[in-house]
Tab-separated table of C-alpha atoms in Angstrom:
chain	number	residue	atom	x	y	z
A	26	MET	CA	58.836	-11.666	4.027
A	27	ARG	CA	56.212	-12.404	6.349
A	28	LEU	CA	55.456	-16.007	7.526
A	29	ILE	CA	52.097	-16.610	9.409
A	30	ILE	CA	51.827	-20.295	10.855
A	31	HIS	CA	48.727	-21.585	11.784
A	32	PRO	CA	48.003	-24.588	13.773
A	33	ASP	CA	46.349	-26.720	10.713
A	34	HIS	CA	45.757	-26.221	6.837
A	35	GLU	CA	41.715	-25.372	7.520
A	36	ARG	CA	42.810	-22.310	9.407
A	37	ALA	CA	45.190	-21.467	7.628
A	38	SER	CA	43.168	-21.633	4.406
A	39	ARG	CA	40.372	-19.694	6.128
A	40	TRP	CA	42.805	-16.999	7.186
A	41	THR	CA	44.377	-16.553	3.903
A	42	ALA	CA	40.692	-16.270	1.992
A	43	ARG	CA	39.893	-13.153	4.451
A	44	TYR	CA	43.174	-12.000	4.231
A	45	ILE	CA	42.496	-12.039	0.395
A	46	ALA	CA	38.962	-10.539	0.639
A	47	ASP	CA	39.897	-7.790	3.233
A	48	LYS	CA	42.221	-6.706	0.225
A	49	ILE	CA	39.298	-6.803	-2.324
A	50	ASN	CA	37.159	-5.173	-0.460
A	51	SER	CA	39.211	-2.149	0.761
A	52	HIS	CA	40.215	-1.614	-3.127
A	53	GLY	CA	36.923	0.135	-3.955
A	54	ARG	CA	34.160	-0.307	-6.091
A	55	ASP	CA	35.161	1.973	-8.548
A	56	LYS	CA	38.320	0.441	-9.673
A	57	HIS	CA	39.001	-3.373	-10.738
A	58	PHE	CA	41.013	-5.651	-8.573
A	59	VAL	CA	43.371	-7.902	-10.649
A	60	LEU	CA	44.149	-10.996	-8.933
A	61	GLY	CA	46.453	-13.899	-9.914
A	62	LEU	CA	45.297	-17.534	-8.595
A	63	PRO	CA	46.658	-21.206	-8.771
A	64	THR	CA	45.086	-24.480	-9.246
A	65	GLY	CA	45.661	-27.706	-7.112
A	66	SER	CA	44.962	-28.520	-3.939
A	67	SER	CA	46.267	-26.230	-2.106
A	68	PRO	CA	43.765	-23.385	-2.516
A	69	LEU	CA	40.455	-25.636	-2.245
A	70	GLY	CA	40.366	-24.059	0.849
A	71	ILE	CA	40.479	-20.977	0.006
A	72	TYR	CA	38.260	-21.170	-2.630
A	73	ARG	CA	35.659	-22.718	-0.851
A	74	GLU	CA	35.334	-19.832	1.688
A	75	PHE	CA	35.773	-17.451	-1.062
A	76	ILE	CA	32.163	-19.162	-2.430
A	77	ARG	CA	30.768	-19.251	1.085
A	78	MET	CA	31.547	-15.029	1.579
A	79	ASN	CA	30.311	-14.324	-1.667
A	80	GLY	CA	27.078	-16.328	-1.021
A	81	GLU	CA	26.511	-14.390	2.478
A	82	LYS	CA	27.163	-10.901	0.397
A	83	LYS	CA	30.546	-10.465	2.482
A	84	LEU	CA	32.611	-10.874	-0.954
A	85	SER	CA	31.943	-9.653	-4.182
A	86	PHE	CA	34.018	-10.461	-7.570
A	87	ALA	CA	31.812	-8.273	-9.864
A	88	ASN	CA	34.993	-5.921	-10.173
A	89	VAL	CA	37.849	-8.328	-9.757
A	90	ARG	CA	40.021	-9.425	-12.770
A	91	THR	CA	41.705	-12.687	-12.535
A	92	PHE	CA	44.927	-14.401	-14.455
A	93	ASN	CA	45.665	-17.881	-13.637
A	94	MET	CA	49.170	-19.347	-13.168
A	95	ASP	CA	49.257	-21.823	-15.757
A	96	GLU	CA	47.711	-24.635	-17.949
A	97	TYR	CA	48.545	-27.897	-19.448
A	98	ILE	CA	49.607	-27.935	-23.481
A	99	GLY	CA	47.185	-30.253	-24.768
A	100	LEU	CA	43.986	-30.271	-22.908
A	101	SER	CA	40.988	-28.229	-24.187
A	102	ALA	CA	38.999	-25.865	-21.937
A	103	ASP	CA	36.304	-28.676	-21.129
A	104	HIS	CA	38.566	-31.733	-20.202
A	105	PRO	CA	38.262	-32.637	-16.608
A	106	GLN	CA	41.873	-32.012	-15.738
A	107	SER	CA	42.290	-28.437	-17.534
A	108	TYR	CA	42.964	-26.028	-14.927
A	109	ARG	CA	40.376	-23.959	-16.714
A	110	TYR	CA	37.821	-26.729	-16.006
A	111	PHE	CA	39.372	-26.962	-12.489
A	112	MET	CA	38.600	-23.303	-12.095
A	113	MET	CA	35.102	-23.133	-13.562
A	114	GLU	CA	34.279	-26.228	-10.916
A	115	ASN	CA	36.219	-25.207	-7.887
A	116	LEU	CA	35.199	-21.353	-7.861
A	117	PHE	CA	34.319	-19.243	-10.843
A	118	ASN	CA	30.761	-21.171	-11.438
A	119	HIS	CA	29.961	-20.667	-7.955
A	120	VAL	CA	30.612	-16.560	-7.476
A	121	ASP	CA	29.684	-13.398	-9.105
A	122	ILE	CA	32.483	-12.722	-11.643
A	123	ASP	CA	31.782	-11.837	-15.328
A	124	PRO	CA	33.121	-14.457	-17.273
A	125	LYS	CA	35.112	-11.738	-19.503
A	126	HIS	CA	37.166	-10.981	-16.866
A	127	ILE	CA	38.699	-14.326	-16.231
A	128	HIS	CA	41.930	-15.112	-18.154
A	129	ILE	CA	43.582	-18.434	-18.490
A	130	LEU	CA	45.709	-19.423	-20.680
A	131	ASP	CA	44.913	-21.441	-23.659
A	132	GLY	CA	46.619	-25.295	-23.906
A	133	MET	CA	45.278	-25.407	-27.223
A	134	ALA	CA	46.529	-22.371	-29.053
A	135	LYS	CA	48.450	-23.404	-32.186
A	136	ASP	CA	50.861	-20.592	-31.574
A	137	THR	CA	51.686	-21.182	-28.052
A	138	GLU	CA	54.596	-18.611	-28.083
A	139	LYS	CA	52.036	-16.131	-29.055
A	140	GLU	CA	49.747	-17.340	-26.489
A	141	CYS	CA	52.412	-16.648	-23.930
A	142	ARG	CA	53.218	-12.805	-25.082
A	143	LEU	CA	49.156	-12.030	-25.089
A	144	TYR	CA	48.907	-13.071	-21.442
A	145	GLU	CA	51.755	-10.858	-20.571
A	146	GLU	CA	50.452	-8.157	-22.635
A	147	ALA	CA	46.639	-8.975	-21.133
A	148	ILE	CA	48.046	-8.575	-17.759
A	149	ALA	CA	49.601	-4.892	-18.533
A	150	ALA	CA	46.866	-3.967	-20.044
A	151	GLU	CA	44.996	-4.716	-16.504
A	152	GLY	CA	47.421	-2.408	-14.883
A	153	GLY	CA	49.388	-5.542	-13.323
A	154	ILE	CA	48.774	-7.870	-10.842
A	155	GLU	CA	47.665	-6.090	-7.207
A	156	LEU	CA	47.994	-9.722	-5.448
A	157	PHE	CA	49.002	-13.080	-6.515
A	158	LEU	CA	48.039	-16.161	-4.818
A	159	GLY	CA	50.076	-19.195	-5.183
A	160	GLY	CA	51.198	-22.447	-3.752
A	161	MET	CA	54.558	-24.414	-3.514
A	162	GLY	CA	55.570	-27.830	-4.838
A	163	SER	CA	57.809	-30.333	-2.887
A	164	ASP	CA	60.797	-28.955	-4.580
A	165	GLY	CA	59.953	-25.457	-3.802
A	166	HIS	CA	58.841	-24.395	-7.158
A	167	ILE	CA	56.125	-21.737	-7.937
A	168	ALA	CA	53.477	-22.259	-10.854
A	169	PHE	CA	55.096	-24.823	-13.228
A	170	ASN	CA	58.438	-22.703	-12.635
A	171	GLU	CA	60.552	-25.879	-11.854
A	172	PRO	CA	64.106	-26.385	-10.136
A	173	GLY	CA	66.598	-24.386	-12.585
A	174	SER	CA	64.000	-22.325	-13.782
A	175	SER	CA	65.401	-18.267	-14.385
A	176	LEU	CA	64.248	-15.853	-11.528
A	177	ASN	CA	63.416	-13.382	-14.489
A	178	SER	CA	61.282	-15.304	-16.431
A	179	ARG	CA	58.294	-14.449	-17.938
A	180	THR	CA	54.997	-16.461	-19.448
A	181	ARG	CA	56.276	-19.392	-21.519
A	182	ILE	CA	56.253	-22.797	-22.610
A	183	LYS	CA	57.895	-25.232	-19.847
A	184	THR	CA	58.710	-28.903	-20.031
A	185	LEU	CA	57.605	-30.778	-17.054
A	186	THR	CA	59.986	-33.066	-14.786
A	187	SER	CA	58.960	-36.466	-13.782
A	188	GLU	CA	58.631	-35.707	-10.136
A	189	THR	CA	56.224	-32.556	-11.189
A	190	LYS	CA	54.467	-35.715	-13.321
A	191	ALA	CA	54.565	-38.025	-10.934
A	192	ALA	CA	52.969	-35.640	-8.132
A	193	ASN	CA	49.842	-34.812	-10.523
A	194	ALA	CA	49.253	-38.286	-11.157
A	195	ARG	CA	46.853	-38.316	-8.713
A	196	PHE	CA	44.388	-36.253	-10.947
A	197	PHE	CA	44.809	-38.912	-13.837
A	198	GLY	CA	44.157	-42.014	-12.091
A	199	GLY	CA	47.419	-42.344	-10.661
A	200	ASP	CA	49.110	-42.885	-14.225
A	201	PRO	CA	52.411	-40.175	-14.378
A	202	SER	CA	52.293	-41.153	-18.251
A	203	LYS	CA	48.670	-39.449	-18.877
A	204	VAL	CA	50.321	-36.091	-17.362
A	205	PRO	CA	50.957	-33.869	-20.207
A	206	SER	CA	54.676	-33.134	-20.440
A	207	ALA	CA	54.531	-29.606	-21.127
A	208	ALA	CA	52.569	-26.467	-19.776
A	209	LEU	CA	52.311	-22.874	-20.426
A	210	THR	CA	53.146	-20.812	-16.982
A	211	VAL	CA	53.518	-17.751	-15.966
A	212	GLY	CA	57.192	-16.982	-15.380
A	213	VAL	CA	58.913	-16.141	-11.752
A	214	GLY	CA	59.443	-12.632	-13.301
A	215	THR	CA	55.718	-12.374	-13.908
A	216	VAL	CA	54.827	-13.100	-9.904
A	217	MET	CA	57.570	-11.100	-8.623
A	218	SER	CA	55.748	-8.504	-10.288
A	219	ALA	CA	52.754	-8.340	-8.829
A	220	ARG	CA	52.333	-5.703	-6.082
A	221	GLU	CA	51.745	-8.438	-3.145
A	222	VAL	CA	52.560	-12.217	-3.215
A	223	VAL	CA	50.857	-14.592	-0.925
A	224	ILE	CA	51.540	-18.361	-1.156
A	225	ILE	CA	49.681	-21.172	0.969
A	226	VAL	CA	51.841	-23.760	2.009
A	227	SER	CA	50.464	-26.796	4.161
A	228	GLY	CA	52.256	-30.733	5.091
A	229	ARG	CA	55.335	-32.656	6.257
A	230	GLY	CA	55.880	-33.342	2.684
A	231	LYS	CA	56.629	-29.180	1.839
A	232	ALA	CA	58.722	-28.915	4.957
A	233	ARG	CA	61.896	-29.208	3.336
A	234	ALA	CA	61.067	-26.639	0.467
A	235	LEU	CA	59.650	-24.292	2.727
A	236	LYS	CA	63.167	-24.228	4.984
A	237	ALA	CA	64.901	-23.630	1.682
A	238	VAL	CA	62.577	-20.675	0.992
A	239	VAL	CA	62.553	-18.979	4.044
A	240	GLU	CA	66.039	-20.006	5.959
A	241	ASP	CA	68.362	-20.475	2.918
A	242	GLY	CA	69.453	-17.593	0.060
A	243	VAL	CA	68.005	-16.839	-3.141
A	244	ASN	CA	68.500	-19.768	-5.420
A	245	HIS	CA	67.222	-20.736	-8.820
A	246	MET	CA	67.013	-24.337	-7.748
A	247	TRP	CA	64.065	-23.255	-5.593
A	248	THR	CA	62.396	-20.884	-7.282
A	249	LEU	CA	60.059	-19.682	-4.752
A	250	SER	CA	63.247	-18.226	-2.829
A	251	CYS	CA	62.476	-15.360	-4.846
A	252	LEU	CA	59.951	-13.958	-2.580
A	253	GLN	CA	62.956	-12.965	-0.484
A	254	MET	CA	63.461	-10.297	-2.905
A	255	HIS	CA	59.760	-8.989	-2.976
A	256	PRO	CA	59.022	-5.807	-0.930
A	257	LYS	CA	55.473	-7.648	-0.178
A	258	ALA	CA	55.541	-11.212	0.506
A	259	VAL	CA	53.371	-13.702	2.466
A	260	ILE	CA	53.621	-17.556	3.088
A	261	VAL	CA	50.557	-18.720	5.040
A	262	CYS	CA	51.656	-22.650	6.276
A	263	ASP	CA	50.503	-25.198	9.095
A	264	GLU	CA	52.504	-26.372	11.661
A	265	ASP	CA	53.333	-29.417	9.553
A	266	ALA	CA	55.064	-27.346	6.933
A	267	THR	CA	57.218	-26.135	9.385
A	268	GLU	CA	59.034	-29.022	10.940
A	269	GLU	CA	62.540	-28.845	9.085
A	270	LEU	CA	62.893	-24.639	10.355
A	271	LYS	CA	64.786	-23.766	12.869
A	272	VAL	CA	63.062	-23.427	16.064
A	273	GLY	CA	64.312	-19.984	16.705
A	274	THR	CA	62.619	-19.062	13.270
A	275	VAL	CA	59.375	-20.689	14.082
A	276	ARG	CA	59.278	-18.718	17.186
A	277	TYR	CA	60.543	-15.765	15.868
A	278	PHE	CA	57.604	-15.538	13.121
A	279	LYS	CA	55.012	-16.761	15.612
A	280	ASP	CA	55.851	-13.680	17.767
A	281	ILE	CA	56.040	-11.098	15.254
A	282	GLU	CA	52.754	-12.387	13.740
A	283	LYS	CA	50.332	-13.364	16.739
A	284	ASP	CA	48.465	-10.210	16.496
A	285	ALA	CA	47.645	-10.349	12.369
A	286	ILE	CA	46.734	-14.279	13.202
A	287	GLU	CA	44.438	-13.343	16.510
A	288	SER	CA	43.112	-10.343	14.258
A	289	GLY	CA	42.676	-12.382	10.996
A	290	VAL	CA	45.177	-9.668	9.121
């Protein structure tokens, strides 16, 4: 597992966007690139950089297929707080992606179990996910795989904890009671099946979780710790997020990754 430490979130976001853009550009125009994507505040800087590069013809999404991590149950695609709406407003409406290549779970599906099964089948039909971009919750969760989730889990229905609802209340007028109580989410196993996983982490509020994920053992109570078992995992963070890490850990990763940070890859 790689840990790339930047001075602030803005530079971490720029580096991550360029790192992924290089992967897409080097993949070749003759075959599609399957990209997993998150929502929330963590990836917004990355998406802004994607849009800028796309506008400057430095990055194309013409051959990209996307699969989003999750969606609230009970929110229609045009609801301002649905994750489909979020993705359209913050990325897809501004780049050259073919709408039929966008895959997002349907929170209004009548048969949610079937929806989850078909989502896994759609990922497999595209040849699997090449790179999964994600964020991390303050309790170390990935997507909606909250503490206690099986590390072998696949796309499924997940009840949300009060902590997650409180964290997401800022998108619902600050009222946790307005946050849906359940969501459809890819599983930890779904993320781990990607050929590469890149996680963006920022802020002191994520420091305790980052310590558990990087320095402690694999533990289903910190689901992102699964990355320790992934052959190609990268965590990109800012200085604030490293506050709970040992000084030696920070020095180690800064030393071995200094060339990557300076070169942008």
